[in-house]
Short mmCIF file of C-alpha atoms in Angstrom, two decimals:
data_model
loop_
_atom_site.label_atom_id
_atom_site.label_comp_id
_atom_site.label_asym_id
_atom_site.label_seq_id
_atom_site.Cartn_x
_atom_site.Cartn_y
_atom_site.Cartn_z
CA UNK A 1294 -17.29 42.52 -0.34
CA UNK A 1295 -17.54 44.39 2.95
CA UNK A 1296 -17.71 48.13 2.93
CA UNK A 1297 -15.63 50.46 5.10
CA UNK A 1298 -18.30 50.87 7.77
CA UNK A 1299 -18.50 47.11 8.22
CA UNK A 1300 -14.74 46.89 8.79
CA UNK A 1301 -14.47 49.98 10.95
CA UNK A 1302 -14.20 47.91 14.11
CA UNK A 1303 -11.34 45.75 12.91
CA UNK A 1304 -10.98 42.57 10.88
CA UNK A 1305 -14.12 40.55 10.04
CA UNK A 1306 -14.95 38.49 13.12
CA UNK A 1307 -18.62 38.12 14.03
CA UNK A 1308 -21.24 35.78 12.61
CA UNK A 1309 -23.70 37.66 10.40
CA UNK A 1310 -26.98 36.95 8.66
CA UNK A 1311 -27.57 37.47 5.00
CA UNK A 1312 -28.55 40.73 3.33
CA UNK A 1313 -31.46 39.69 1.08
CA UNK A 1314 -30.31 41.70 -1.93
CA UNK A 1315 -26.92 40.12 -2.66
CA UNK A 1316 -26.30 39.08 -6.25
CA UNK A 1317 -26.25 35.37 -6.97
CA UNK A 1318 -23.08 33.91 -8.46
CA UNK A 1319 -22.88 33.81 -12.23
CA UNK A 1320 -24.22 30.66 -13.84
CA UNK A 1321 -21.55 28.01 -14.16
CA UNK A 1322 -19.16 29.75 -11.79
CA UNK A 1323 -18.55 28.15 -8.38
CA UNK A 1324 -19.36 30.52 -5.48
CA UNK A 1325 -16.36 31.80 -3.52
CA UNK A 1326 -15.54 30.43 -0.09
CA UNK A 1327 -13.67 33.15 1.83
CA UNK A 1328 -11.84 32.28 5.01
CA UNK A 1329 -14.15 34.40 7.13
CA UNK A 1330 -17.25 32.40 6.25
CA UNK A 1331 -18.69 29.62 8.35
CA UNK A 1332 -19.38 26.51 6.25
CA UNK A 1333 -22.90 25.13 6.11
CA UNK A 1334 -22.01 22.36 8.55
CA UNK A 1335 -20.82 24.90 11.13
CA UNK A 1336 -23.72 27.29 10.68
CA UNK A 1337 -26.46 24.66 11.25
CA UNK A 1338 -27.47 24.64 7.61
CA UNK A 1339 -29.59 27.29 5.94
CA UNK A 1340 -31.68 29.39 8.26
CA UNK A 1341 -33.14 32.82 8.50
CA UNK A 1342 -32.97 34.79 5.22
CA UNK A 1343 -31.25 31.87 3.54
CA UNK A 1344 -34.46 29.89 3.76
CA UNK A 1345 -36.68 32.49 2.19
CA UNK A 1346 -38.06 31.72 -1.26
CA UNK A 1347 -36.35 34.73 -2.80
CA UNK A 1348 -32.95 34.13 -1.21
CA UNK A 1349 -30.05 32.50 -3.04
CA UNK A 1350 -27.11 32.57 -0.72
CA UNK A 1351 -24.13 30.48 0.17
CA UNK A 1352 -22.01 30.67 3.27
CA UNK A 1353 -22.47 32.77 6.39
CA UNK A 1354 -20.00 35.65 6.49
CA UNK A 1355 -18.36 36.84 9.70
CA UNK A 1356 -18.02 40.58 10.19
CA UNK A 1357 -17.24 42.96 13.01
CA UNK A 1358 -20.41 44.98 12.62
CA UNK A 1359 -22.67 41.94 12.32
CA UNK A 1360 -23.69 42.57 8.70
CA UNK A 1361 -23.49 39.70 6.21
CA UNK A 1362 -23.33 39.31 2.43
CA UNK A 1363 -24.54 36.39 0.34
CA UNK A 1364 -21.76 34.78 -1.59
CA UNK A 1365 -23.55 32.69 -4.20
CA UNK A 1366 -25.78 29.68 -3.85
CA UNK A 1367 -24.24 26.75 -2.02
CA UNK A 1368 -25.47 23.20 -2.16
CA UNK A 1369 -28.54 22.79 0.00
CA UNK A 1370 -29.23 26.51 0.36
CA UNK A 1371 -32.13 28.52 -1.05
CA UNK A 1372 -35.69 27.15 -0.95
CA UNK A 1373 -35.77 23.38 -1.17
CA UNK A 1374 -38.84 21.61 -2.56
CA UNK A 1375 -41.57 21.67 0.05
CA UNK A 1376 -39.81 24.31 2.13
CA UNK A 1377 -41.95 26.75 4.08
CA UNK A 1378 -42.72 30.04 2.34
CA UNK A 1379 -42.09 33.13 4.48
CA UNK A 1380 -45.52 34.73 4.07
CA UNK A 1381 -47.20 31.49 5.00
CA UNK A 1382 -44.94 31.16 8.00
CA UNK A 1383 -45.81 34.72 9.03
CA UNK A 1384 -49.55 34.02 8.70
CA UNK A 1385 -49.18 30.92 10.88
CA UNK A 1386 -47.61 33.10 13.56
CA UNK A 1387 -50.17 35.93 13.29
CA UNK A 1388 -52.18 34.60 16.23
CA UNK A 1389 -49.07 34.78 18.40
CA UNK A 1390 -48.64 38.52 17.86
CA UNK A 1391 -52.22 39.73 18.13
CA UNK A 1392 -52.63 42.42 20.75
CA UNK A 1393 -49.04 43.60 20.76
CA UNK A 1394 -48.44 47.35 20.71
CA UNK A 1395 -45.07 46.85 19.00
CA UNK A 1396 -44.90 46.45 15.24
CA UNK A 1397 -43.81 43.09 13.79
CA UNK A 1398 -42.49 42.26 10.34
CA UNK A 1399 -40.87 39.55 8.26
CA UNK A 1400 -37.24 39.12 9.23
CA UNK A 1401 -34.39 36.60 9.22
CA UNK A 1402 -36.25 34.39 11.72
CA UNK A 1403 -39.71 34.36 10.14
CA UNK A 1404 -39.31 30.99 8.44
CA UNK A 1405 -38.24 29.23 11.65
CA UNK A 1406 -40.59 27.57 14.04
CA UNK A 1407 -40.16 28.78 17.59
CA UNK A 1408 -38.74 25.38 18.52
CA UNK A 1409 -36.07 25.81 15.86
CA UNK A 1410 -35.43 29.36 16.95
CA UNK A 1411 -35.00 28.37 20.61
CA UNK A 1412 -32.57 25.63 19.67
CA UNK A 1413 -30.41 27.99 17.66
CA UNK A 1414 -30.55 31.31 19.51
CA UNK A 1415 -31.76 30.92 23.14
CA UNK A 1416 -30.44 29.19 26.27
CA UNK A 1417 -30.82 25.46 26.48
CA UNK A 1418 -29.35 25.06 29.97
CA UNK A 1419 -31.69 26.43 32.70
CA UNK A 1420 -30.40 29.45 34.60
CA UNK A 1421 -31.68 30.46 38.01
CA UNK A 1422 -31.26 34.16 38.53
CA UNK A 1423 -32.42 33.85 42.12
CA UNK A 1424 -28.86 32.72 42.89
CA UNK A 1425 -27.72 36.28 42.15
CA UNK A 1426 -27.69 38.22 45.41
CA UNK A 1427 -28.36 41.96 45.17
CA UNK A 1428 -25.65 44.29 46.48
CA UNK A 1429 -26.57 47.49 44.65
CA UNK A 1430 -26.85 50.37 47.13
CA UNK A 1431 -29.43 52.97 46.19
CA UNK A 1432 -28.34 56.60 46.50
CA UNK A 1433 -30.25 59.73 47.34
CA UNK A 1434 -31.47 62.12 44.69
CA UNK A 1435 -33.58 61.51 41.60
CA UNK A 1436 -32.48 59.65 38.51
CA UNK A 1437 -32.67 61.39 35.12
CA UNK A 1438 -36.12 61.29 33.48
CA UNK A 1439 -34.53 59.68 30.46
CA UNK A 1440 -31.11 58.67 29.17
CA UNK A 1441 -29.61 57.07 26.08
CA UNK A 1442 -25.92 56.23 26.43
CA UNK A 1443 -25.58 55.94 22.66
CA UNK A 1444 -26.20 59.71 22.43
CA UNK A 1445 -24.04 60.80 25.38
CA UNK A 1446 -20.75 59.94 23.69
CA UNK A 1447 -18.80 57.10 22.13
CA UNK A 1448 -19.87 54.71 24.87
CA UNK A 1449 -21.65 51.82 23.11
CA UNK A 1450 -20.11 49.42 20.57
CA UNK A 1451 -21.95 48.53 17.36
CA UNK A 1452 -24.64 45.84 17.46
CA UNK A 1453 -23.04 42.40 17.12
CA UNK A 1454 -24.46 39.05 16.06
CA UNK A 1455 -24.29 35.88 18.14
CA UNK A 1456 -25.35 33.64 15.25
CA UNK A 1457 -26.68 30.07 15.85
CA UNK A 1458 -25.22 29.78 19.36
CA UNK A 1459 -26.97 30.45 22.68
CA UNK A 1460 -24.20 32.90 23.61
CA UNK A 1461 -26.37 35.98 24.17
CA UNK A 1462 -25.04 36.14 27.75
CA UNK A 1463 -21.51 36.72 26.45
CA UNK A 1464 -22.62 39.67 24.27
CA UNK A 1465 -24.57 41.19 27.14
CA UNK A 1466 -21.45 40.78 29.28
CA UNK A 1467 -18.97 42.29 26.83
CA UNK A 1468 -21.35 45.06 25.83
CA UNK A 1469 -21.80 46.11 29.46
CA UNK A 1470 -18.08 46.01 30.24
CA UNK A 1471 -17.21 47.79 27.00
CA UNK A 1472 -19.52 50.65 27.89
CA UNK A 1473 -18.44 50.82 31.55
CA UNK A 1474 -14.78 51.11 30.47
CA UNK A 1475 -15.62 53.70 27.81
CA UNK A 1476 -17.57 55.82 30.30
CA UNK A 1477 -14.69 55.62 32.81
CA UNK A 1478 -11.79 56.14 30.39
CA UNK A 1479 -13.11 57.45 27.08
CA UNK A 1480 -11.67 54.37 25.31
CA UNK A 1481 -14.17 52.08 23.53
CA UNK A 1482 -12.92 48.50 23.25
CA UNK A 1483 -14.34 45.44 21.49
CA UNK A 1484 -14.02 42.47 23.84
CA UNK A 1485 -13.90 38.71 23.25
CA UNK A 1486 -17.20 36.93 23.56
CA UNK A 1487 -15.52 33.69 22.44
CA UNK A 1488 -13.29 33.67 25.50
CA UNK A 1489 -16.41 33.56 27.68
CA UNK A 1490 -17.92 30.82 25.52
CA UNK A 1491 -14.77 28.68 25.80
CA UNK A 1492 -13.47 29.46 29.28
CA UNK A 1493 -16.19 30.43 31.80
CA UNK A 1494 -17.74 27.02 32.53
CA UNK A 1495 -16.44 26.91 36.12
CA UNK A 1496 -18.72 29.85 36.88
CA UNK A 1497 -21.89 27.91 35.95
CA UNK A 1498 -21.88 29.04 32.34
CA UNK A 1499 -22.40 26.63 29.44
CA UNK A 1500 -21.01 28.18 26.26
CA UNK A 1501 -23.51 28.02 23.42
CA UNK A 1502 -26.06 26.47 25.78
CA UNK A 1503 -26.40 29.52 28.01
CA UNK A 1504 -25.07 31.46 30.97
CA UNK A 1505 -25.56 34.64 32.99
CA UNK A 1506 -23.78 38.00 32.71
CA UNK A 1507 -23.40 38.21 36.51
CA UNK A 1508 -21.51 34.89 36.47
CA UNK A 1509 -19.46 36.00 33.47
CA UNK A 1510 -18.45 39.19 35.29
CA UNK A 1511 -17.31 37.00 38.22
CA UNK A 1512 -15.25 34.94 35.80
CA UNK A 1513 -13.52 38.04 34.43
CA UNK A 1514 -12.89 39.28 38.00
CA UNK A 1515 -11.31 36.08 39.27
CA UNK A 1516 -9.67 35.04 35.97
CA UNK A 1517 -7.79 38.34 35.82
CA UNK A 1518 -9.05 39.72 32.57
CA UNK A 1519 -10.69 39.46 29.19
CA UNK A 1520 -8.96 39.55 25.81
CA UNK A 1521 -10.00 41.70 22.86
CA UNK A 1522 -12.05 40.46 19.93
CA UNK A 1523 -9.08 40.96 17.61
CA UNK A 1524 -6.93 38.47 19.53
CA UNK A 1525 -9.72 36.01 20.41
CA UNK A 1526 -12.22 36.15 17.52
CA UNK A 1527 -15.78 34.95 17.77
CA UNK A 1528 -16.69 31.62 16.14
CA UNK A 1529 -20.28 30.93 17.26
CA UNK A 1530 -19.44 27.49 18.59
CA UNK A 1531 -18.00 25.87 21.71
CA UNK A 1532 -14.22 25.56 21.71
CA UNK A 1533 -11.14 24.92 23.81
CA UNK A 1534 -10.13 27.76 26.13
CA UNK A 1535 -7.26 29.75 24.56
CA UNK A 1536 -7.01 32.57 27.08
CA UNK A 1537 -3.61 34.30 27.20
CA UNK A 1538 -3.32 36.44 30.35
CA UNK A 1539 -0.66 38.69 28.84
CA UNK A 1540 -3.14 39.74 26.10
CA UNK A 1541 -5.98 40.66 28.45
CA UNK A 1542 -7.19 44.24 27.90
CA UNK A 1543 -10.26 44.55 30.20
CA UNK A 1544 -10.44 43.87 33.89
CA UNK A 1545 -13.17 43.88 36.59
CA UNK A 1546 -12.68 44.89 40.25
CA UNK A 1547 -16.26 44.36 41.47
CA UNK A 1548 -19.60 42.98 40.32
CA UNK A 1549 -22.83 44.84 41.17
CA UNK A 1550 -26.01 42.79 41.33
CA UNK A 1551 -29.28 44.76 41.50
CA UNK A 1552 -31.76 43.47 44.00
CA UNK A 1553 -34.15 41.04 42.38
CA UNK A 1554 -37.30 42.74 40.96
CA UNK A 1555 -35.97 46.20 41.90
CA UNK A 1556 -36.65 47.87 38.55
CA UNK A 1557 -36.27 51.33 40.11
CA UNK A 1558 -32.79 50.19 41.10
CA UNK A 1559 -32.13 49.34 37.44
CA UNK A 1560 -33.27 52.86 36.46
CA UNK A 1561 -30.86 54.40 38.95
CA UNK A 1562 -27.99 52.19 37.82
CA UNK A 1563 -28.53 53.00 34.12
CA UNK A 1564 -29.29 56.66 34.78
CA UNK A 1565 -26.39 57.36 37.11
CA UNK A 1566 -23.70 54.84 36.24
CA UNK A 1567 -23.71 52.90 32.97
CA UNK A 1568 -25.66 50.37 30.84
CA UNK A 1569 -26.87 47.28 32.69
CA UNK A 1570 -27.06 43.62 31.69
CA UNK A 1571 -30.32 41.77 32.23
CA UNK A 1572 -32.14 38.61 31.18
CA UNK A 1573 -35.77 38.04 30.27
CA UNK A 1574 -38.05 35.46 28.72
CA UNK A 1575 -38.29 35.49 24.91
CA UNK A 1576 -41.53 34.05 23.50
CA UNK A 1577 -42.49 33.36 19.92
CA UNK A 1578 -43.88 36.85 19.12
CA UNK A 1579 -40.61 38.54 20.02
CA UNK A 1580 -38.86 36.87 17.06
CA UNK A 1581 -40.75 39.15 14.64
CA UNK A 1582 -40.30 42.47 16.53
CA UNK A 1583 -39.73 45.44 14.22
CA UNK A 1584 -40.27 48.62 16.30
CA UNK A 1585 -42.32 50.18 19.09
CA UNK A 1586 -42.60 49.34 22.80
CA UNK A 1587 -42.79 45.60 23.31
CA UNK A 1588 -45.19 44.40 25.99
CA UNK A 1589 -46.32 40.81 26.41
CA UNK A 1590 -49.06 39.80 28.88
CA UNK A 1591 -48.41 36.12 28.31
CA UNK A 1592 -44.73 35.84 29.20
CA UNK A 1593 -43.43 34.69 32.59
CA UNK A 1594 -41.88 37.00 35.20
CA UNK A 1595 -39.89 34.63 37.40
CA UNK A 1596 -36.12 34.10 37.46
CA UNK A 1597 -36.31 30.45 36.39
CA UNK A 1598 -37.99 31.34 33.05
CA UNK A 1599 -35.54 33.82 31.59
CA UNK A 1600 -33.80 32.56 28.43
CA UNK A 1601 -32.06 35.54 26.77
CA UNK A 1602 -29.57 38.13 27.98
CA UNK A 1603 -29.34 41.68 26.59
CA UNK A 1604 -28.11 45.16 27.50
CA UNK A 1605 -30.14 48.13 28.72
CA UNK A 1606 -28.44 51.26 27.31
CA UNK A 1607 -31.09 53.77 28.32
CA UNK A 1608 -34.72 54.42 29.10
CA UNK A 1609 -37.48 56.91 28.25
CA UNK A 1610 -41.21 57.24 27.70
CA UNK A 1611 -43.43 57.13 24.61
CA UNK A 1612 -47.12 58.21 24.62
CA UNK A 1613 -47.28 57.75 28.38
CA UNK A 1614 -45.62 54.31 28.31
CA UNK A 1615 -42.20 54.04 30.02
CA UNK A 1616 -39.67 51.85 28.23
CA UNK A 1617 -36.15 50.51 28.25
CA UNK A 1618 -33.79 50.98 25.29
CA UNK A 1619 -32.16 47.60 24.77
CA UNK A 1620 -29.23 46.39 22.69
CA UNK A 1621 -29.73 42.88 21.33
CA UNK A 1622 -27.20 40.51 19.75
CA UNK A 1623 -29.06 39.37 16.64
CA UNK A 1624 -27.37 41.78 14.22
CA UNK A 1625 -28.45 45.19 12.93
CA UNK A 1626 -31.03 43.79 10.45
CA UNK A 1627 -33.32 42.75 13.34
CA UNK A 1628 -35.62 45.19 15.14
CA UNK A 1629 -34.67 48.85 15.32
CA UNK A 1630 -31.20 48.45 13.81
CA UNK A 1631 -30.45 45.75 16.33
CA UNK A 1632 -32.23 47.45 19.30
CA UNK A 1633 -35.68 47.16 20.78
CA UNK A 1634 -37.89 48.96 23.27
CA UNK A 1635 -39.61 47.00 26.11
CA UNK A 1636 -42.11 48.30 28.61
CA UNK A 1637 -40.56 49.53 31.84
CA UNK A 1638 -41.87 49.38 35.39
CA UNK A 1639 -43.73 46.04 35.23
CA UNK A 1640 -40.87 43.54 35.41
CA UNK A 1641 -41.85 42.69 31.83
CA UNK A 1642 -41.02 39.08 31.03
CA UNK A 1643 -38.81 38.88 34.17
CA UNK A 1644 -36.37 41.61 33.04
CA UNK A 1645 -35.77 42.72 36.64
CA UNK A 1646 -35.04 39.23 37.90
CA UNK A 1647 -31.27 39.25 37.38
CA UNK A 1648 -29.76 42.60 36.40
CA UNK A 1649 -26.09 43.34 36.96
CA UNK A 1650 -23.10 45.36 35.85
CA UNK A 1651 -19.33 45.34 36.46
CA UNK A 1652 -17.08 47.96 38.03
CA UNK A 1653 -14.09 48.07 35.65
CA UNK A 1654 -10.53 48.17 36.88
CA UNK A 1655 -9.01 51.03 34.92
#
């Protein structure tokens, strides 16, 4: 079912949402249940595209590139009697997106309330970024006017998909370390988010309930390594730690925390070193982002309000508005093929409250 591009990063591993054009199973034929699909119980029921009126899908497929395929209609999936219709849901949210410069559209989250969305995809345990002490030393000389690490070489892994688990912090962490190693060595690895979900609790992380990249980098530093995704596959759920030190393929020798609210420091770090992990506050209008520079005058800017971790892979300017280029972990069907732009220079939604990156041991 998966094409070659989907499997280019290895065996199917990562939770993916449904493509809304998959063929339904033939009448009278039971839908298949491949081993790399999460059952309905494990995937929190039908959500996203599976709840749209036009969707007839079964299980949730796991894939390395974060792209899913519907596999027939399973019991309880599709639009149940009385279920919300997507256009009605979008109209109900129209007030929340008025005044945004960025474009919004119907997507896999449009039939969820924000309360449902938060429960499935954002942190539930509060994280206080003020505990992260800045140790980034600014250098002399200007930073580049713009940069996009995706275009400078094979330095950024494909967009992944965290699924219904508040594990965004693990994807921000692995994405940053993957890029830092690739920039230093020329070798692009795919690292194990599930190891962080299962094993990093001693560093004030909480698996599917949230965590911080800075704390995850500390875990990798003191735990002596991170395994690859192929040997520790992602399952989008809390599990028992199965770390095997002899299989670790990525190591950290230092953790760099950018001084709180120093967005110019973030620019220098991304422009002169490598992508940077950061956290910010997601509000209801961000669910429906499609393209453009996101700016939200209603979100909070303090470290105690952030609820989602992502990866800054570059920055630039559009029509006089400076922005960050950001890699998300909601799959390539969301936003700009899994990426978004957010206004730069205003600590938008607290994005400069807790930025960090690792120094890889290579």
